[in-house]
Short mmCIF file of C-alpha atoms in Angstrom, two decimals:
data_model
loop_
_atom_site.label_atom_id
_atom_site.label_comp_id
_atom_site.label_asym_id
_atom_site.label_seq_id
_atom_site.Cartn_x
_atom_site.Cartn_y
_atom_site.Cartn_z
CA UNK H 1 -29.33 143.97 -81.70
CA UNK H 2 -27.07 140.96 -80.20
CA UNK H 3 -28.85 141.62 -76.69
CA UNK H 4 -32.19 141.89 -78.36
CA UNK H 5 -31.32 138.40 -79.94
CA UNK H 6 -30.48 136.87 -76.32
CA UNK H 7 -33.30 138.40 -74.90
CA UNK H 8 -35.79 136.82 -77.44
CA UNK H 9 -33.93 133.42 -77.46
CA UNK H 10 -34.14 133.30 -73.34
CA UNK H 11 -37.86 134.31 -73.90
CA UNK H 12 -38.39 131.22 -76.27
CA UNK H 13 -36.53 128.87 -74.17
CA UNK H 14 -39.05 129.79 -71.03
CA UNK H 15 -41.98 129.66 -73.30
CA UNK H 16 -40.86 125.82 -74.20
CA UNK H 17 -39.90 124.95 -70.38
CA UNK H 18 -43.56 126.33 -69.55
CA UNK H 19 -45.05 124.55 -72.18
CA UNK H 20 -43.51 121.18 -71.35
CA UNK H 21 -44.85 121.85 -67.55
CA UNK H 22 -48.60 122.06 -68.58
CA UNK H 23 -48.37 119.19 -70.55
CA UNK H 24 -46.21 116.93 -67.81
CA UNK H 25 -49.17 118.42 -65.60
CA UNK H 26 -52.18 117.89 -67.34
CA UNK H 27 -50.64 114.25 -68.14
CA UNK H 28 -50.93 113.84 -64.44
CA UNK H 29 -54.41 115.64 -64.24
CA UNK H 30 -56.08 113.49 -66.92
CA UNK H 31 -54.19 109.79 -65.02
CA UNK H 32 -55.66 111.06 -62.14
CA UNK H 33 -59.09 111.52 -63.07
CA UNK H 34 -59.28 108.39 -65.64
CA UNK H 35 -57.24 106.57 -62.14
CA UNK H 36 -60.22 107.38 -60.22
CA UNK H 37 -62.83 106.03 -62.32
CA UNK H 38 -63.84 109.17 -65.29
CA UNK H 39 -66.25 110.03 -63.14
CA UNK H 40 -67.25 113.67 -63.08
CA UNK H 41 -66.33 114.25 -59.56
CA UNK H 42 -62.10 113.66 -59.59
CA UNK H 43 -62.77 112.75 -55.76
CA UNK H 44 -65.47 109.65 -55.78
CA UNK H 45 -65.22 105.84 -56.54
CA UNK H 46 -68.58 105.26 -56.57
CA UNK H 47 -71.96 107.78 -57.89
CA UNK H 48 -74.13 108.36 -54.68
CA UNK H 49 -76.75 105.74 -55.27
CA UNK H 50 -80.37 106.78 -53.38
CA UNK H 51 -81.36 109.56 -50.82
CA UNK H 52 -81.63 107.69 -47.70
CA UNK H 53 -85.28 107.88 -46.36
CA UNK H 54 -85.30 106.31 -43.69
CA UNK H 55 -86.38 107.45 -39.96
CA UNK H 56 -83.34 106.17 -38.80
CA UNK H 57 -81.00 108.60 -40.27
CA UNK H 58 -80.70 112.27 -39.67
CA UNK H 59 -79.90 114.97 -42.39
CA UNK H 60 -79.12 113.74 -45.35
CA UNK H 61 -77.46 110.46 -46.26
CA UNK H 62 -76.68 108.67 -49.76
CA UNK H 63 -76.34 104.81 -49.74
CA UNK H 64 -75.29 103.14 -52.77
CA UNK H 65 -75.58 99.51 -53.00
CA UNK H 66 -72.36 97.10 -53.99
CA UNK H 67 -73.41 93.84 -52.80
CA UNK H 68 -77.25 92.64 -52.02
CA UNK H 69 -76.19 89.15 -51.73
CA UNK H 70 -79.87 88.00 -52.04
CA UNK H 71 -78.91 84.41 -52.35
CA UNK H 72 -77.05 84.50 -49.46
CA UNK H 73 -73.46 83.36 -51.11
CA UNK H 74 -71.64 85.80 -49.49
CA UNK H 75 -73.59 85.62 -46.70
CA UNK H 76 -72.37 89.71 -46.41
CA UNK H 77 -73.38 92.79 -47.78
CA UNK H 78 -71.60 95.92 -49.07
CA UNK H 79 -72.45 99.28 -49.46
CA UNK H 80 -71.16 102.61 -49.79
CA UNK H 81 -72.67 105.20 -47.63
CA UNK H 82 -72.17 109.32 -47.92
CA UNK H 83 -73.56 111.21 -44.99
CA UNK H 84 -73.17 114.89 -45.96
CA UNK H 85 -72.25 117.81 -43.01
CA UNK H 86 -73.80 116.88 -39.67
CA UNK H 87 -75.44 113.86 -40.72
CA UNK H 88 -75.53 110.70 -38.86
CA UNK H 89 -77.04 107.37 -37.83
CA UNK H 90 -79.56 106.46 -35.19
CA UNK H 91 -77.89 104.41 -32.04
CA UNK H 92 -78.20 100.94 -33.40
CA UNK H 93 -76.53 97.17 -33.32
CA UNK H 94 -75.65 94.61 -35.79
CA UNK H 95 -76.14 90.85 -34.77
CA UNK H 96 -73.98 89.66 -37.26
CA UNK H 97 -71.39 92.91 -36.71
CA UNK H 98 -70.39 95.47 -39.30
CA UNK H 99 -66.84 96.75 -40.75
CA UNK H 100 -66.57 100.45 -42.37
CA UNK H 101 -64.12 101.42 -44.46
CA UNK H 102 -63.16 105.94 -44.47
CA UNK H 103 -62.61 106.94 -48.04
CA UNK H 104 -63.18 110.54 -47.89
CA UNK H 105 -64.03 113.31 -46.12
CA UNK H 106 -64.27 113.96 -41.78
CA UNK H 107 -66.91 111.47 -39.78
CA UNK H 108 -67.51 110.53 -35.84
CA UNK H 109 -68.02 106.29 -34.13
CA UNK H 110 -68.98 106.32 -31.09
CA UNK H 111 -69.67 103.01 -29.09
CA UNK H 112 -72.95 103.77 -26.29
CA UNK H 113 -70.93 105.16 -22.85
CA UNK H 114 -67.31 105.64 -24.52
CA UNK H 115 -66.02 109.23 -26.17
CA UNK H 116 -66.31 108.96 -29.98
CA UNK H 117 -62.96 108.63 -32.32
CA UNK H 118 -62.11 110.68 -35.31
CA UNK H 119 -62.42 108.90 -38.44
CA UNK H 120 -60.32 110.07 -41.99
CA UNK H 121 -59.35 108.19 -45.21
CA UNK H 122 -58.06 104.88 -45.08
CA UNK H 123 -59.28 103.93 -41.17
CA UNK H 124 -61.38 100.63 -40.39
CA UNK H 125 -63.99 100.17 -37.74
CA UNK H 126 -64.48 97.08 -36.62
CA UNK H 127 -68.19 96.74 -35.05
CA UNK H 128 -68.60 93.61 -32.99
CA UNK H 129 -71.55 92.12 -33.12
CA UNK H 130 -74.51 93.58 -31.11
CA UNK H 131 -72.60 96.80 -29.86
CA UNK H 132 -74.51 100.20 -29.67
CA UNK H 133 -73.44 102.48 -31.71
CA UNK H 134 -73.30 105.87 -34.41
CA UNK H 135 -71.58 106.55 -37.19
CA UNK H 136 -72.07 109.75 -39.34
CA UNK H 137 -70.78 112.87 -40.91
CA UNK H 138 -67.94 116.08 -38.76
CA UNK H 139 -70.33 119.36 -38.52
CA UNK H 140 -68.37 120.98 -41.77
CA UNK H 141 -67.53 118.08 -43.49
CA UNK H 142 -68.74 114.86 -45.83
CA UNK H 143 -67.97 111.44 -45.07
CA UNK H 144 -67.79 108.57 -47.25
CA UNK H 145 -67.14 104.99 -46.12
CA UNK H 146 -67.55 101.29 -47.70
CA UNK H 147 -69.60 99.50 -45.72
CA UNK H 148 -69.80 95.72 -44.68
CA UNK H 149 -72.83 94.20 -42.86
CA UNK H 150 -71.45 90.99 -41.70
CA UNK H 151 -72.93 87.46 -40.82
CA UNK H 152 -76.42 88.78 -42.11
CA UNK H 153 -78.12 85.83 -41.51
CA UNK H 154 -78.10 86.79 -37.87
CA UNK H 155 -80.55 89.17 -38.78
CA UNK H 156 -81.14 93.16 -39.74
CA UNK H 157 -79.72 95.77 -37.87
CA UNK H 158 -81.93 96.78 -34.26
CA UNK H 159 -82.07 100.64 -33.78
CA UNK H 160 -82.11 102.26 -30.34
CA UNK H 161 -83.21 106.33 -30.89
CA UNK H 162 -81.42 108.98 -32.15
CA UNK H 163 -78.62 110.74 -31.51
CA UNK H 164 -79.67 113.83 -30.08
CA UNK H 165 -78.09 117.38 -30.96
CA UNK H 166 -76.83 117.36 -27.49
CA UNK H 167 -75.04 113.68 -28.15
CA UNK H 168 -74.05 114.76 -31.46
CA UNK H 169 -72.03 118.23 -30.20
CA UNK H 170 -70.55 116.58 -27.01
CA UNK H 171 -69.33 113.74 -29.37
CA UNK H 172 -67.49 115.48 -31.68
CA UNK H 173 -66.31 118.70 -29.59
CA UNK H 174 -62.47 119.38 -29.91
CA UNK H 175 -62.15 116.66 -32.52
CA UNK T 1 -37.32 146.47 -85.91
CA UNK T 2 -41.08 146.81 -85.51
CA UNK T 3 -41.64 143.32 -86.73
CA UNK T 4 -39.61 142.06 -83.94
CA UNK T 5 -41.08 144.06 -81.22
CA UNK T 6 -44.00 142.64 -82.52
CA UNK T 7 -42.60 139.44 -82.30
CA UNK T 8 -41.17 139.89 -79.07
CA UNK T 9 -44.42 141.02 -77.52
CA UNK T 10 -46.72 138.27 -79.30
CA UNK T 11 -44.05 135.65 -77.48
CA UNK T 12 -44.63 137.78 -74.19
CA UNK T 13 -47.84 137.04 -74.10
CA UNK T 14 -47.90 133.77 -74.85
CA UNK T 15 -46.31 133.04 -71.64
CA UNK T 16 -47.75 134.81 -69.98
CA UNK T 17 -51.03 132.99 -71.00
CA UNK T 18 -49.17 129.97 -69.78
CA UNK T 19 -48.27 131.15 -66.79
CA UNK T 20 -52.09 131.50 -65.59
CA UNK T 21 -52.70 128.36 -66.87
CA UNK T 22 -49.97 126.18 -64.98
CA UNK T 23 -51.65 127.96 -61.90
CA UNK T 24 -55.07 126.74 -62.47
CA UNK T 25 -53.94 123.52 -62.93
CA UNK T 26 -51.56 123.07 -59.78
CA UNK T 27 -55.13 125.01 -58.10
CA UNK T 28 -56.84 121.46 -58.95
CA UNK T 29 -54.78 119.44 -58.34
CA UNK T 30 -54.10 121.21 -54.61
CA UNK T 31 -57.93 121.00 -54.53
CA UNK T 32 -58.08 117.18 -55.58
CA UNK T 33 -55.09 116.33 -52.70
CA UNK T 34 -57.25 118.10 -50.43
CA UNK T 35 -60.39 116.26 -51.35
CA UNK T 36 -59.11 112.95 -51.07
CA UNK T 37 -57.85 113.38 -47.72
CA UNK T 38 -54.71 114.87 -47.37
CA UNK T 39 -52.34 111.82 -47.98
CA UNK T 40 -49.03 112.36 -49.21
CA UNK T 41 -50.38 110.36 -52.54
CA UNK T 42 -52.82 112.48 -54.42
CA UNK T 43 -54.41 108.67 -55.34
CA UNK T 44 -53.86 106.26 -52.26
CA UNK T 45 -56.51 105.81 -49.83
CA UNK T 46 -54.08 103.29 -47.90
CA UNK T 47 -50.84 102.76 -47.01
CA UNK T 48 -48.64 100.20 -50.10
CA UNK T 49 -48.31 97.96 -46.76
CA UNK T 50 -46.54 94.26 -47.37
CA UNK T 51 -44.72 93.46 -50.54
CA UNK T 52 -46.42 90.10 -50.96
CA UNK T 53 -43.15 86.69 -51.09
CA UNK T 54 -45.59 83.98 -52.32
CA UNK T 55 -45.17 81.68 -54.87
CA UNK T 56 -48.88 82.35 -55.81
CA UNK T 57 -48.13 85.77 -57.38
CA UNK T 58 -46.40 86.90 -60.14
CA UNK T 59 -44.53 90.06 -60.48
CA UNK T 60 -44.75 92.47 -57.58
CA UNK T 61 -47.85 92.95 -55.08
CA UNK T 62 -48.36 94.69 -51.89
CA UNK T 63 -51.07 93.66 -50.00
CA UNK T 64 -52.06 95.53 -46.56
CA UNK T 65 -54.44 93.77 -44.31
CA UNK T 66 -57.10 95.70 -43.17
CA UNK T 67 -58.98 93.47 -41.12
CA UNK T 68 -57.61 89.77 -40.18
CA UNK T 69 -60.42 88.33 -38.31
CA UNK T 70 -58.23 86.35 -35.94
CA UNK T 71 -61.37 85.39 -33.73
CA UNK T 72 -63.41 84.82 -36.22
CA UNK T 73 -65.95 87.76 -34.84
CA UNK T 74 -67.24 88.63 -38.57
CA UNK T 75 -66.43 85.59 -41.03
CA UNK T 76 -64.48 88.26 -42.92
CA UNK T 77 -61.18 89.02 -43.81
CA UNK T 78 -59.93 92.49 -45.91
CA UNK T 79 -57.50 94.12 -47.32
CA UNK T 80 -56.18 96.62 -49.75
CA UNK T 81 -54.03 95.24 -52.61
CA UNK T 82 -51.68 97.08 -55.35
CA UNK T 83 -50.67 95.20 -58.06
CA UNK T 84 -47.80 96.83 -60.42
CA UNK T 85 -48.08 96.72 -64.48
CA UNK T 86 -48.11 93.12 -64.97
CA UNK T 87 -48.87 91.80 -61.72
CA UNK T 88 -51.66 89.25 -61.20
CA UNK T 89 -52.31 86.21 -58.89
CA UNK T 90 -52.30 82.36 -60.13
CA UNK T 91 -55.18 81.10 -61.01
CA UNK T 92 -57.32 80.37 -57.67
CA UNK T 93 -60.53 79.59 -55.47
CA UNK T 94 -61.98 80.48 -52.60
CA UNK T 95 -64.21 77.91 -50.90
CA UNK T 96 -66.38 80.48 -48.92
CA UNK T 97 -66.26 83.43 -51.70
CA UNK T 98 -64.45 86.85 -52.74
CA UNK T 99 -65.64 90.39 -53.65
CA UNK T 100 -63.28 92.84 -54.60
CA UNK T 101 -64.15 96.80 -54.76
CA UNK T 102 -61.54 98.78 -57.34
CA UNK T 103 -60.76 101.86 -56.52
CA UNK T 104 -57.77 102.92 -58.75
CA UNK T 105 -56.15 101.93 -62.22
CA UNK T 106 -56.78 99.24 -64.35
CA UNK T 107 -57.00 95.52 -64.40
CA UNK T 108 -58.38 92.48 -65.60
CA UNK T 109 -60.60 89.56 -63.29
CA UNK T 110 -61.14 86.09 -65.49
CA UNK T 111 -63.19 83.57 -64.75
CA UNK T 112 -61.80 79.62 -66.22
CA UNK T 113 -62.96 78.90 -69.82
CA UNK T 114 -64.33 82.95 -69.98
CA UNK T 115 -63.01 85.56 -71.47
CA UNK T 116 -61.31 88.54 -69.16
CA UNK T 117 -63.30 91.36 -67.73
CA UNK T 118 -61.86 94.74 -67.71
CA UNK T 119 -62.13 96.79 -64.38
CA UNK T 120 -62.02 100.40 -63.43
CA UNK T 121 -62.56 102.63 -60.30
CA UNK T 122 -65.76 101.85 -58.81
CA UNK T 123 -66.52 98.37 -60.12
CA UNK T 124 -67.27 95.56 -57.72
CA UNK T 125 -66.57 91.93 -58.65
CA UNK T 126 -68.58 88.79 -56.57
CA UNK T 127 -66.82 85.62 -57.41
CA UNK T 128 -68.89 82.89 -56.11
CA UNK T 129 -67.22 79.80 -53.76
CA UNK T 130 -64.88 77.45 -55.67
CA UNK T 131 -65.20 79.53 -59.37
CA UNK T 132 -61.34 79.35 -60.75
CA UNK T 133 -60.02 82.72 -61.04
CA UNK T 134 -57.55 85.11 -61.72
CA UNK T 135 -57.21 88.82 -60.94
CA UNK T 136 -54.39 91.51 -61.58
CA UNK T 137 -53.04 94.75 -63.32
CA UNK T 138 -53.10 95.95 -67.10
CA UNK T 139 -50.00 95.53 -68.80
CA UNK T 140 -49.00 99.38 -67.91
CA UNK T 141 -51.22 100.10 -65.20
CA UNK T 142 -51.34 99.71 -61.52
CA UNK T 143 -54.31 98.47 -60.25
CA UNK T 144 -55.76 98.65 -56.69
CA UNK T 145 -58.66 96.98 -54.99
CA UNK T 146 -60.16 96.07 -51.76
CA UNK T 147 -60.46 92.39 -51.31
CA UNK T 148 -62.97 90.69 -48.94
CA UNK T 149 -62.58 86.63 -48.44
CA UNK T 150 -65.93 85.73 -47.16
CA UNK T 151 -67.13 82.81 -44.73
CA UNK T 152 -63.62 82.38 -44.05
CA UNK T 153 -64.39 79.47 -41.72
CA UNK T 154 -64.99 77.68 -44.96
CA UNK T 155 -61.07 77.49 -45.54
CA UNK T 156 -57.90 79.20 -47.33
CA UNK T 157 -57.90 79.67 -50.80
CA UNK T 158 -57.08 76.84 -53.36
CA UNK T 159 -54.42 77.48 -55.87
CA UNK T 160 -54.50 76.07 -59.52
CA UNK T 161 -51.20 77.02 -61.08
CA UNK T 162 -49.54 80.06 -62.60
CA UNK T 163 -51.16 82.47 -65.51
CA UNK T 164 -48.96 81.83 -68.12
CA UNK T 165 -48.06 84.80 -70.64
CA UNK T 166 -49.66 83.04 -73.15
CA UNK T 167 -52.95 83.05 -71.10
CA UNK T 168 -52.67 86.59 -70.15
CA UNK T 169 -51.42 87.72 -73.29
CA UNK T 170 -54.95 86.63 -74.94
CA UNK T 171 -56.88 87.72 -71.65
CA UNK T 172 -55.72 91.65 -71.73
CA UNK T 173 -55.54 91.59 -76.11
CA UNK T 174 -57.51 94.80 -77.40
CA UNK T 175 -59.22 95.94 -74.07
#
């Protein structure tokens, strides 16, 4: 009877350590989520804003708007772009420049003539003005990044062609 | 005797039950660390970077430049900034503008003679040239946004004095 007595009162005490864990975990679980904004996708600051139809894209890309600046104030504009799996720009060139931001996910920049570099959360690409470039989505993977359109008053963004499947695999072989 | 078996096994599985459920929750939150990208903080997109010495803070900041602009190439500078519980700037102005991007916690942005605006996750703030402002954390919050000075050839910041605790007492009241 005694060691049935220890054996329920060690059973209790693990029942109360266990409990305290889910709540010290869902504590965590519910910061986390309200941290990131209470959206219903725990992994994105921003909802995906409009399909992308554009024939300078390929697959499909999701641009949400942050900053139109259509009184010129800023004289920038900001935007948050998600290009799912495989997706990606045209080649194309900013006159006034452009700056991304990686949030999420596995993408590919690649400057006309050099290999392309491996983008993940938290790296900046800084675009100088009037450079030739992509920017777009690993094979398996999505790929979020803020994006800044500098200088816009040196006019829209020129676009040179796509980049072609055999671009797009050569690019991001081994990476 | 039977009662207590009964007991005994009704306590069983109870922890069982628990058990499952702390290992659907730790399967989330592996899945959320995953998502957003594998950093060693389930929440951080960037490294803390800098604990910011300048008279024109109060309480602790950490800023980490992202991109400085030292040529002058985009008009831009940006940069991730954490502010702890408390933290906020003094109030200031930017001759050639500010946006700021949130993408964790909570804080409050308030424009001179207006009352404070609460921001989450996901909300963007343009704050036009020369509008006195403040920006910084909830009382028990972090908060963490991107910050973009814009036409930066218009000149530094202007600063106006500190936000008293009288002032941001009133600013953060009931939100």
């Amino acid at each position: 009877m005694s060691f049935l007595l220890k054996f329920f009162k060690r059973q209790m005490n693990f029942s109360k350590r266990l409990k305290s864990k889910v709540g010290y975990i869902q504590k965590i679980l519910e910061d986390d989520i309200y941290l990131i904004g209470g959206q219903n996708m725990i992994d994105e600051i921003f909802e995906r804003g409009q399909r992308v139809s554009s024939e300078f894209f390929i697959d499909t890309v999701w641009v949400k708007m942050l900053v139109t600046d259509e009184n010129g104030v800023f004289d920038t504009q900001v935007y948050n772009v998600v290009f799912e799996p495989a997706a990606r720009t045209h080649w194309h060139a900013h006159p006034g420049g452009q700056i991304l931001i990686v949030t999420r996910g596995k993408g590919f920049y690649q400057e006309k003539g050099k290999t392309a570099r491996v983008l993940k959360p938290g790296d900046v690409v800084e675009i100088p003005p009037n450079v030739v470039h992509w920017h777009g989505a690993a094979p398996d993977r999505e790929f979020v990044h803020i994006g800044m359109s500098t200088r816009v008053h040196l006019g829209p963004a020129k676009w040179f062609g796509p980049v072609t499947d055999e671009e797009y695999k050569s690019a991001v072989e081994e990476k």
